[in-house]
Coordinates of C-alpha atoms in Angstrom, one line a residue:
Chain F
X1 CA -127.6 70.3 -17.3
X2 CA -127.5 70.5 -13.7
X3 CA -127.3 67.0 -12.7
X4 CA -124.0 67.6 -15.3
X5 CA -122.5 70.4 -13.3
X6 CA -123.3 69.0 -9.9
X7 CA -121.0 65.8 -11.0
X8 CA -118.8 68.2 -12.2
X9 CA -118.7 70.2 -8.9
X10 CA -118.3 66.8 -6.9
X11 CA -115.5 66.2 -8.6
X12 CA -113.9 69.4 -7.8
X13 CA -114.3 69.2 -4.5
X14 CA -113.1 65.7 -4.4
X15 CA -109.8 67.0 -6.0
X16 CA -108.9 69.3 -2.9
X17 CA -108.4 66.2 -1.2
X18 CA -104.9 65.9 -2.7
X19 CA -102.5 67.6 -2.8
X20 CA -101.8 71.0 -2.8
X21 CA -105.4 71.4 -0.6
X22 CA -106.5 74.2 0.7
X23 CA -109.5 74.9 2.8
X24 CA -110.3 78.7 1.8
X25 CA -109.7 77.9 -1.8
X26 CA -112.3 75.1 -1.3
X27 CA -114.9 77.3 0.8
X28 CA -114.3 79.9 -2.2
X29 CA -115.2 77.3 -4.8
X30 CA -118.3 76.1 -2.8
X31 CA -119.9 79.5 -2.4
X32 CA -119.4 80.6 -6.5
X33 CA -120.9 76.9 -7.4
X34 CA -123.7 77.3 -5.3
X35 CA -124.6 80.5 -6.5
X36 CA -123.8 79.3 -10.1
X37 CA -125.7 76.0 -10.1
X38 CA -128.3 76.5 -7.3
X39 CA -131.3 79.5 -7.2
X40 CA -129.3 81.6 -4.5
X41 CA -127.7 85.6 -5.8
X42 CA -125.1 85.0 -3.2
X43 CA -123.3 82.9 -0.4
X44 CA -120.6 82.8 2.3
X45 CA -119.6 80.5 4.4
X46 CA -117.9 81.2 8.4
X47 CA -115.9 78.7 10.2
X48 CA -114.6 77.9 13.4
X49 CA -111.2 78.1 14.4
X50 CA -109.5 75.3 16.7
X51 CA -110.8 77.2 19.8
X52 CA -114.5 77.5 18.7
X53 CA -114.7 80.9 17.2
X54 CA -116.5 81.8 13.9
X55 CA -114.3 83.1 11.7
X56 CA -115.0 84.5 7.8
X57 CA -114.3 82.0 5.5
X58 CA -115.2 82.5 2.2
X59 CA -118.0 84.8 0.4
X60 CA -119.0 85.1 -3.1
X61 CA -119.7 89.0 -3.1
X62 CA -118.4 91.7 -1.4
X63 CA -121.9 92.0 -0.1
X64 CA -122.1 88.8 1.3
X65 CA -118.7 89.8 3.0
X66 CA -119.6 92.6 5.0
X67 CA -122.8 91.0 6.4
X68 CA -120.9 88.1 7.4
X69 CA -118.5 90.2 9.0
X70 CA -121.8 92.1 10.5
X71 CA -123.6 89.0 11.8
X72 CA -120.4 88.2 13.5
X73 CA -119.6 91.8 14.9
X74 CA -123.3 91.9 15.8
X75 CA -123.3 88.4 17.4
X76 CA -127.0 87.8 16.1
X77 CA -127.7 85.8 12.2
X78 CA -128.5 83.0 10.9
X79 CA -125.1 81.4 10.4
X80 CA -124.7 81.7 14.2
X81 CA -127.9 80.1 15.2
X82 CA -127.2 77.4 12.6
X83 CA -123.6 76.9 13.8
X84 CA -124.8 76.7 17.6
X85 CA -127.7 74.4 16.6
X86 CA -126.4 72.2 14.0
X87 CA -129.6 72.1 12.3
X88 CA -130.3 74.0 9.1
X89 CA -132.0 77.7 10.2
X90 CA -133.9 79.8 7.3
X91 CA -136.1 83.1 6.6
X92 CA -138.1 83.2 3.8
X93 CA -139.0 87.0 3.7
X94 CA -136.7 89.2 5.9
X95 CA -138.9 92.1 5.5
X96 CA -141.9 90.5 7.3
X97 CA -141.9 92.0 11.1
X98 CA -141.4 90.3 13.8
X99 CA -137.7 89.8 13.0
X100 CA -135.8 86.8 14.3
X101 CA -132.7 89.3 13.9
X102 CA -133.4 92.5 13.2
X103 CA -130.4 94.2 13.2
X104 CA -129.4 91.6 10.5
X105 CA -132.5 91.7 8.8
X106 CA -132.3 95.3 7.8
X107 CA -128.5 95.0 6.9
X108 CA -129.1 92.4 4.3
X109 CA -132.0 94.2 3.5
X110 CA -130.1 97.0 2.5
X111 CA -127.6 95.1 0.7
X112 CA -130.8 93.7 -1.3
X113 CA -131.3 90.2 0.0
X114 CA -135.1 89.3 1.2
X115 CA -134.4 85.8 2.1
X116 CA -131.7 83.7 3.3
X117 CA -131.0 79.8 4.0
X118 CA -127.8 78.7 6.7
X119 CA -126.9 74.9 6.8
X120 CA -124.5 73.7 8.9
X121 CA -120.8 72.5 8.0
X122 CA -120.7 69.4 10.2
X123 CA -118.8 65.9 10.4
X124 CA -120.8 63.3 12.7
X125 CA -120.5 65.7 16.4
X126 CA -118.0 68.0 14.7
X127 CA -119.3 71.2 14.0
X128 CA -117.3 73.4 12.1
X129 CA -119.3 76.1 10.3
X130 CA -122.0 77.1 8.6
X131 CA -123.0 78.2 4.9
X132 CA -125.8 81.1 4.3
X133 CA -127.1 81.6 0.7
X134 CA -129.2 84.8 0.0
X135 CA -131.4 85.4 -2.5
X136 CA -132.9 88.8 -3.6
X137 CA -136.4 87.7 -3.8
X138 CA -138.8 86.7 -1.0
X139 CA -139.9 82.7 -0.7
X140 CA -138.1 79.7 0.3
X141 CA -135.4 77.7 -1.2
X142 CA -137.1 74.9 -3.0
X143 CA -136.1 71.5 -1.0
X144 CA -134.1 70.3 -3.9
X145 CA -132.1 72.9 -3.7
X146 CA -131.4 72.7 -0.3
X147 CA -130.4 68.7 -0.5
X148 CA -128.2 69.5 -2.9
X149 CA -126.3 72.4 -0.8
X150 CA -126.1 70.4 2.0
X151 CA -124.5 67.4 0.5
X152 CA -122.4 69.9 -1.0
X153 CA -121.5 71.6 2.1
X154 CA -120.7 68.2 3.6
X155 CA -118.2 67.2 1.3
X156 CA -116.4 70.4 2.0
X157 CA -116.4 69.6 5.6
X158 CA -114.5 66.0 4.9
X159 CA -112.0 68.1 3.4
X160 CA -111.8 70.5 6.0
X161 CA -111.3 67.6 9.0
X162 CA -109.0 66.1 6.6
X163 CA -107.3 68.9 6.7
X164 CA -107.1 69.8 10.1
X165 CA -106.4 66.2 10.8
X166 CA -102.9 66.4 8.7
X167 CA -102.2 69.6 10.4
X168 CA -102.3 67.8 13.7
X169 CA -100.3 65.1 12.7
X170 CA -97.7 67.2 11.3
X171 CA -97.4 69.4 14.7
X172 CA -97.0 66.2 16.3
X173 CA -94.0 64.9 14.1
X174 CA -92.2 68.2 14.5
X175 CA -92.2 68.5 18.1
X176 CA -91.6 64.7 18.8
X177 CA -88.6 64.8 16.4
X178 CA -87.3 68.6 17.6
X179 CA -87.1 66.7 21.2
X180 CA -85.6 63.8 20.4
X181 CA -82.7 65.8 18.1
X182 CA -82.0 68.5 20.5
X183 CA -81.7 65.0 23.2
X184 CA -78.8 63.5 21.1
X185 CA -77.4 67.1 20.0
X186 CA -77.4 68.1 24.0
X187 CA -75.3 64.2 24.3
X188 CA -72.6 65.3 21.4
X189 CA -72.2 68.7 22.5
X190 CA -71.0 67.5 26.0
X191 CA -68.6 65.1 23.7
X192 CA -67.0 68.0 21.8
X193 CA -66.9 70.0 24.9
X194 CA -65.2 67.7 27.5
X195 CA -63.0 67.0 24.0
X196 CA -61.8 70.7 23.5
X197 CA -61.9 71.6 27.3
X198 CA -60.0 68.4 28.1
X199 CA -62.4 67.6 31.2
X200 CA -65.3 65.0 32.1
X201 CA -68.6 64.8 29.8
X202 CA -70.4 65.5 33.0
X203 CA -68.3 69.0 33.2
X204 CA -68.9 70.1 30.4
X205 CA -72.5 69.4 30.4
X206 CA -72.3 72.2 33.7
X207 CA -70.2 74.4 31.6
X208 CA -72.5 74.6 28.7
X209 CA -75.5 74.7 31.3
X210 CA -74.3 78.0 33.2
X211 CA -73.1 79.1 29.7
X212 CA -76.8 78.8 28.4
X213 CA -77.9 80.6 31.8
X214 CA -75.9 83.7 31.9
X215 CA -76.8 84.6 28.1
X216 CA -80.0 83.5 28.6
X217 CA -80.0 81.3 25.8
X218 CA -81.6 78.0 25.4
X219 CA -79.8 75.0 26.4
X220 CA -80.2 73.3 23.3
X221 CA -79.7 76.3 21.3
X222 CA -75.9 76.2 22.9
X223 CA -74.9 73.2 21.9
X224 CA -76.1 73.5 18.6
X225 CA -73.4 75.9 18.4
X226 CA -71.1 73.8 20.5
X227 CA -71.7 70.9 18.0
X228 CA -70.9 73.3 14.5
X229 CA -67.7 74.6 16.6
X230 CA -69.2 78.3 17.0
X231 CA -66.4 80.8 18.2
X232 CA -67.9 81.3 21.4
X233 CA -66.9 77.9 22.3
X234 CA -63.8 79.2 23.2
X235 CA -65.6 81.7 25.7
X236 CA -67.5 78.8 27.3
X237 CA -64.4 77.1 27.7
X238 CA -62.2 80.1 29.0
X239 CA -65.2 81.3 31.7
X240 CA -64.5 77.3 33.0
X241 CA -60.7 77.7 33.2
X242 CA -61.2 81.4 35.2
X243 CA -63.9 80.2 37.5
X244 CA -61.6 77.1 38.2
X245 CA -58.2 79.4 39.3
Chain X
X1 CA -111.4 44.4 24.8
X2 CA -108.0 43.2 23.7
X3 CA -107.0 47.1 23.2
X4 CA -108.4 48.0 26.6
X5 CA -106.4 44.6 28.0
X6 CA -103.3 45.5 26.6
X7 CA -103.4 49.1 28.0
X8 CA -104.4 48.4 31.1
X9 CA -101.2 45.6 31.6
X10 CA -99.2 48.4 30.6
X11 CA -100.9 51.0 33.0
X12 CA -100.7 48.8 35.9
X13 CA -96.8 47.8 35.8
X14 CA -96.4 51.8 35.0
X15 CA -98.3 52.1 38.5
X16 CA -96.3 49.6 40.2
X17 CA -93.0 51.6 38.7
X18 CA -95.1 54.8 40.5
X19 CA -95.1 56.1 36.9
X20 CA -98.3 58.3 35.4
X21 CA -98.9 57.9 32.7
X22 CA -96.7 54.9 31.2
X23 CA -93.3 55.2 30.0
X24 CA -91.9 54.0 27.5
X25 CA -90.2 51.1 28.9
X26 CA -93.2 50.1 30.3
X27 CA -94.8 49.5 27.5
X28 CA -91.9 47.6 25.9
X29 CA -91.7 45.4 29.3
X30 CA -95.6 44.8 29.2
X31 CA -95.1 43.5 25.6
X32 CA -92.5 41.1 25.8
X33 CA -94.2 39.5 28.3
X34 CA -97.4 39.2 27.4
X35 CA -96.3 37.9 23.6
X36 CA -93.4 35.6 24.9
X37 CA -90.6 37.3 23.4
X38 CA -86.7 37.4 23.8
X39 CA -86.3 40.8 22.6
X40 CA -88.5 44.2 22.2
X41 CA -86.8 47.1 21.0
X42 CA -88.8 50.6 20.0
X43 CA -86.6 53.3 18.3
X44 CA -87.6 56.8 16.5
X45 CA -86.3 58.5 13.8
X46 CA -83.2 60.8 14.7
X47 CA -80.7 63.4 13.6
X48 CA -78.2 60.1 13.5
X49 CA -80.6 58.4 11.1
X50 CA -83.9 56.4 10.7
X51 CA -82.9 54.3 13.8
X52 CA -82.6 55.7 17.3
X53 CA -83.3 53.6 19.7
X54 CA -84.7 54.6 22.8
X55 CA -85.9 51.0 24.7
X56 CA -84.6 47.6 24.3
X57 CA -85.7 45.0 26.8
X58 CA -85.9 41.2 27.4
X59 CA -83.1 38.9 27.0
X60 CA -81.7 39.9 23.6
X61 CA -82.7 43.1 23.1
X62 CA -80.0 45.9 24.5
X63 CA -77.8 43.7 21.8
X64 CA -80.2 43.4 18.9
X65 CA -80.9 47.3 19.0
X66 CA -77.1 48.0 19.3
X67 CA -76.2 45.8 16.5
X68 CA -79.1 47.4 14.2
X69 CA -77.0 50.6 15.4
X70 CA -73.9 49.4 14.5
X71 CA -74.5 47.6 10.7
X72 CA -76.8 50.3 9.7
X73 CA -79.6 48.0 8.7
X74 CA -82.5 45.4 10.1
X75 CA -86.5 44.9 10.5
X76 CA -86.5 48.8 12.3
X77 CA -84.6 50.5 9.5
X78 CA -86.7 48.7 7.3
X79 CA -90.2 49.7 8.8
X80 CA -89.1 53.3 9.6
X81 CA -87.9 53.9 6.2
X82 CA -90.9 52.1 4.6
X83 CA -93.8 52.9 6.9
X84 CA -95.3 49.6 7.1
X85 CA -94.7 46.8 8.9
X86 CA -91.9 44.1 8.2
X87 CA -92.5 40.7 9.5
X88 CA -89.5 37.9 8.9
X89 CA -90.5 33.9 10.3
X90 CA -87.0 32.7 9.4
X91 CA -84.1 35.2 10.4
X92 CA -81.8 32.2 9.3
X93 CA -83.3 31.6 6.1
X94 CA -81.3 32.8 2.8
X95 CA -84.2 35.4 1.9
X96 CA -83.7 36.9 5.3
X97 CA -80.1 36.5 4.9
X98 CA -80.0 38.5 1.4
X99 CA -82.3 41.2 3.0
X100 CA -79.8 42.1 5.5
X101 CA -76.7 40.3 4.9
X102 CA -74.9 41.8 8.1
X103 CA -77.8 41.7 10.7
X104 CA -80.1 38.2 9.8
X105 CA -76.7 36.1 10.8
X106 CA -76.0 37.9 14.2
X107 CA -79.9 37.9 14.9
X108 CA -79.9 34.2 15.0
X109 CA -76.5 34.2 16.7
X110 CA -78.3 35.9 19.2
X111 CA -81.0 33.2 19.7
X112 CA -83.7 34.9 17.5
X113 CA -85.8 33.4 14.9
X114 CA -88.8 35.8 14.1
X115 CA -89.3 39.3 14.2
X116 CA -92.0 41.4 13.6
X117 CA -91.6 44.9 13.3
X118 CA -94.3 47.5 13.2
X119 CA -94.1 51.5 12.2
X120 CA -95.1 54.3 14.8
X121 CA -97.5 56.2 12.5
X122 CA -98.5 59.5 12.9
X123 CA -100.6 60.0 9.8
X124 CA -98.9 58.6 6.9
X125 CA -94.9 59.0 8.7
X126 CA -93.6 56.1 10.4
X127 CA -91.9 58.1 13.3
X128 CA -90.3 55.7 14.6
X129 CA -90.6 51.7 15.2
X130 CA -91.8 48.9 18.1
X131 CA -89.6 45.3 16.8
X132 CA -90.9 42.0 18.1
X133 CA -87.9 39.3 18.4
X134 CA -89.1 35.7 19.0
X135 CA -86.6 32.3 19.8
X136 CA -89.3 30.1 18.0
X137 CA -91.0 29.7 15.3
X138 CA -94.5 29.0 16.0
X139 CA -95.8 31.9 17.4
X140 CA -99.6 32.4 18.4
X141 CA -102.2 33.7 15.7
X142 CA -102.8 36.9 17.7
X143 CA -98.9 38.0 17.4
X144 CA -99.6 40.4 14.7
X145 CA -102.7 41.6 16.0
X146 CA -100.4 42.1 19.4
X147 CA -98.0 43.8 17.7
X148 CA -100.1 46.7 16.0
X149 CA -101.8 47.2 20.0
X150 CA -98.0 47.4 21.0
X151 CA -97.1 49.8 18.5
X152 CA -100.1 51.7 19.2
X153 CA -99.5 52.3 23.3
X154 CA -95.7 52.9 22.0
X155 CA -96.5 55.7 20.2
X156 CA -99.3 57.2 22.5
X157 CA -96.3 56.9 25.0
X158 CA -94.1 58.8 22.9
X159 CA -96.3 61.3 21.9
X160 CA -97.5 62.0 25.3
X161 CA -93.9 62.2 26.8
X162 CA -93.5 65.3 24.6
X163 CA -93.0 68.7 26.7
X164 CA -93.1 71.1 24.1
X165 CA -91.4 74.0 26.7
X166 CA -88.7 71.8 27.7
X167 CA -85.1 73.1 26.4
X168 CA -83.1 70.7 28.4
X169 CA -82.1 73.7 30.8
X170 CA -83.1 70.9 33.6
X171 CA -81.7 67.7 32.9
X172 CA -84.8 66.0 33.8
X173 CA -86.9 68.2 31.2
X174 CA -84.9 68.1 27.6
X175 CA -88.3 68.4 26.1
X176 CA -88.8 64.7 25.8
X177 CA -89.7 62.3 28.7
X178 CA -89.1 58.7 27.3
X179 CA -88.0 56.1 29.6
X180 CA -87.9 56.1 33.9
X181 CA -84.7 56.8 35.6
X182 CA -82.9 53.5 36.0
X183 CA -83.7 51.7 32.5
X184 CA -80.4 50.3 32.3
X185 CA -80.2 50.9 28.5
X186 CA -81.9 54.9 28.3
X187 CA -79.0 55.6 31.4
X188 CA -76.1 54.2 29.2
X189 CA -76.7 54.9 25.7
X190 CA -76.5 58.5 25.6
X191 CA -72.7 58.0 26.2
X192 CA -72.5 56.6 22.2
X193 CA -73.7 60.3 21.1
X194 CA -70.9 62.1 23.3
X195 CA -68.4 59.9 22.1
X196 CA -69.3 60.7 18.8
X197 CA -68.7 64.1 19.9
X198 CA -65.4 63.6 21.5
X199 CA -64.2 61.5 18.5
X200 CA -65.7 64.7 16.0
X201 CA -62.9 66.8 17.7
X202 CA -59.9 64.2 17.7
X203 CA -60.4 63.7 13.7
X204 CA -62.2 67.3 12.5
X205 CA -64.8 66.0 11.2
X206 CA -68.9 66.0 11.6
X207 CA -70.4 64.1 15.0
X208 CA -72.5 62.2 12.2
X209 CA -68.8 61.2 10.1
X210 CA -67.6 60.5 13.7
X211 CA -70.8 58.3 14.7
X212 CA -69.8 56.4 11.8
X213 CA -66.2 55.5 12.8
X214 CA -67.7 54.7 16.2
X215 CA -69.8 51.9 14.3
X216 CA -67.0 50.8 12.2
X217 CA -65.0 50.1 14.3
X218 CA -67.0 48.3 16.9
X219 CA -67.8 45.9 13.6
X220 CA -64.5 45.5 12.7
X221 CA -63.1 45.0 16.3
X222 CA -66.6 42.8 17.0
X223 CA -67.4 44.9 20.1
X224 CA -70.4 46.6 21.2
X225 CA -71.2 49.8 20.2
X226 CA -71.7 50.8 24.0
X227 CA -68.3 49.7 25.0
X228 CA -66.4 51.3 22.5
X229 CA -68.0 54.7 23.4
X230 CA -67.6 53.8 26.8
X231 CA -63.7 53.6 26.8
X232 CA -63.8 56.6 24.2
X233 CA -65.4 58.5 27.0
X234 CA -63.1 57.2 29.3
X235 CA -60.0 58.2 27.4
X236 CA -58.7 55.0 26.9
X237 CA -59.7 55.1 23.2
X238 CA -58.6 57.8 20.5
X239 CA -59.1 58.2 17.7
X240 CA -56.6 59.5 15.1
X241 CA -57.1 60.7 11.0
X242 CA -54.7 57.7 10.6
X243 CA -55.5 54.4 12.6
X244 CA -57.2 54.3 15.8
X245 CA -55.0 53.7 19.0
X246 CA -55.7 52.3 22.2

């Protein structure tokens, strides 16, 4: 039965690899399969953002929520010491004194969780988050279990550097592209310009330049509008003829 | 070690040219040297289509890249539009001839033989390409592996010349830094896109309708692109809705 579900839940996260992928939708899926297939009540998982910063990612409970949101208001947890170290970090009775975090301690405590397990979200060097699972009574997460949550938790981190990979690449396309259009849009502008105007290419690029300057408007932006034959051509071209006489 | 060769060519005629880090037609220059080539073109996708070219060097290139420019189609078009590479031994062959039934024959016209052109990929889109002409035939067994190192720096190049604040307020910052100041083709080729513009006003129609008429008729007139925008610029070419009139 498990060894069913677990192929089943491989295969899900798998599919977010295609299209139509999203990382919270995936982080949401790994926390409900964990608690449904593995011996945990609840899980959440934080991530880091592009400049290092946990984040909350995804929680199975509203529970789980707020004590995510309290380890990382409270800067002391599990799912910080595991994101920091890399290496899986657990407590197998939160009540027993002395705490490792005490504030956190009590708070789960309160929200009826005795023990807890973090494992990291990692790629090779790349660490990106971490995953806690809480359980309401005391004693440590059999090893099985914890094997299978981690290879779980690494398959959601392929898809998550996947992801951020695409991203990237995306960014880069845009901007390369934006530059390069705005270059040849800047060269026909000057065309339609010294056309309309009647003067030298190298005119009009002044004309359009102290146009862009005195409305404090970007170059590129102007002869857009120079290219689509905006009305306030004519003003470009008329402030030219006055500041010529 | 052949990457880290390859780079470091490119890096040291970029120092010698008092350029940090390498532009793009230092990278073109390093590569048709190194391979034995006649021509190396690199080009990007642009608002005018899938080919804009940006650097053409050695013997044959400024005219290869123009007249890929001007019929619309060749081994650039081809890799941009299919992101993967396109690699023809035999531009004078009838295979090459039915690919691209305007450009194979004026190729070889211009002394080329072989080309192998390669994608700029940024993921899984081919931003732009890095073609390879050579005179010969038999080229040596590292050409393609050449190539993809090539098209590799080109892109890095490309992608590192990108200054995402730059709004072309200052002439030397549009927001794209490409080639060095000098490159005989970057300096003139710019003049093809404001005589697009020019010719957009003389018939009312789109700079991309206008771009076309440019192209048409340099064809039909067989003269280069570049000098037909040059004596539109000039004003001693119009164009009319009718005819064109010198």
């Amino acid at each position: 039965m498990l060894e069913r579900r677990l192929g089943e839940m491989f295969v899900e996260l798998a599919d977010t690899l295609v299209a139509g992928f999203d990382v919270i939708e995936l982080l949401h899926s790994l926390c409900e399969r964990c608690v449904e297939l593995l011996e945990v009540d609840a899980a959440g998982v934080l991530l880091a953002d592009t400049r290092g910063a946990l984040t909350l990612a995804a929680a199975s409970t509203e529970q789980v929520r707020l004590l995510e949101l309290f380890q990382l208001q409270d800067e002391e947890g599990p799912c910080l010491d595991c994101f920091h170290s890399g290496v899986q970090v657990a407590s197998s009775d939160l009540g027993v004194e002395p705490q490792r975090w005490p504030r956190f301690s009590a708070a789960a405590r309160d929200c009826g969780f005795t023990a807890v397990t973090a494992l990291p979200l990692r790629l090779r060097d790349e660490r990106l988050g971490a995953m806690n699972l809480f359980r309401s009574d005391a004693g440590a997460l059999d090893e099985e279990m914890v094997r299978v949550a981690q290879a779980l938790a690494d398959v959601a981190a392929i898809g998550i550097v996947h992801e951020r990979a695409f991203g990237r690449s995306e960014l880069v396309v845009e901007q390369l592209q934006g530059a390069l259009n705005s270059r040849t849009v800047i060269e026909q502008a000057k065309g339609v310009l010294a056309e309309r105007g009647r003067i030298d290419v190298s005119d009009a690029f002044a004309v359009m330049r102290s146009y862009a300057r005195d409305n404090n408007r970007l170059l590129s932006e102007v002869a857009r509008a120079v290219v689509l034959q905006a009305p306030e051509v004519a003003d470009m071209l008329s402030t030219k003829t006055r500041s010529d006489s | 070690m052949r990457a880290a060769d390859v780079q470091a060519a490119i890096e040291n005629l970029a120092r010698a040219d008092g350029a940090s880090p390498p532009l793009i037609n230092h990278v073109c220059l390093t590569c048709v040297q190194s391979v034995g080539a006649v021509g190396v073109c690199t080009s990007v996708r642009g608002p005018t289509g899938l080919y804009e070219p940006l650097c053409a060097v050695g013997p044959a290139g400024e005219a290869l890249a123009e007249l890929q420019v001007t019929v619309g189609e060749g081994p650039g078009w081809e890799t941009v539009d299919g992101d993967r590479p396109v690699l023809i031994r035999d531009l004078d062959a009838v295979s090459a001839q039915r690919r691209w039934p305007l450009f194979a024959a004026a190729a070889a016209g211009l002394g080329t033989a072989t080309v192998f052109a390669f994608p700029l990929l940024v993921g899984v889109v081919a931003v732009g390409a890095l073609e390879i002409y050579w005179a010969r035939r038999p080229l040596s067994n590292t050409a393609f592996a050449d190539g993809l190192l090539f098209a590799d720096a080109a892109l890095l190049t490309l992608m590192t010349g990108i200054t995402p604040d730059g709004d072309g307020a200052d002439p030397a910052d549009d927001g794209f830094r490409a080639g060095g100041p000098g490159d005989p083709f970057l300096d003139r080729w710019p003049q093809v896109h404001q005589a697009a513009g020019m010719v957009s006003v003389q018939l009312q129609v789109e700079p991309a309708e206008a771009y076309a008429r440019l192209r048409a008729h340099a064809y039909a007139n067989d003269q280069s692109l570049r000098e037909v925008a040059r004596r539109v610029v000039e004003r001693t070419l119009t164009f009319s809705p009718d005819r064109d009139s010198e």
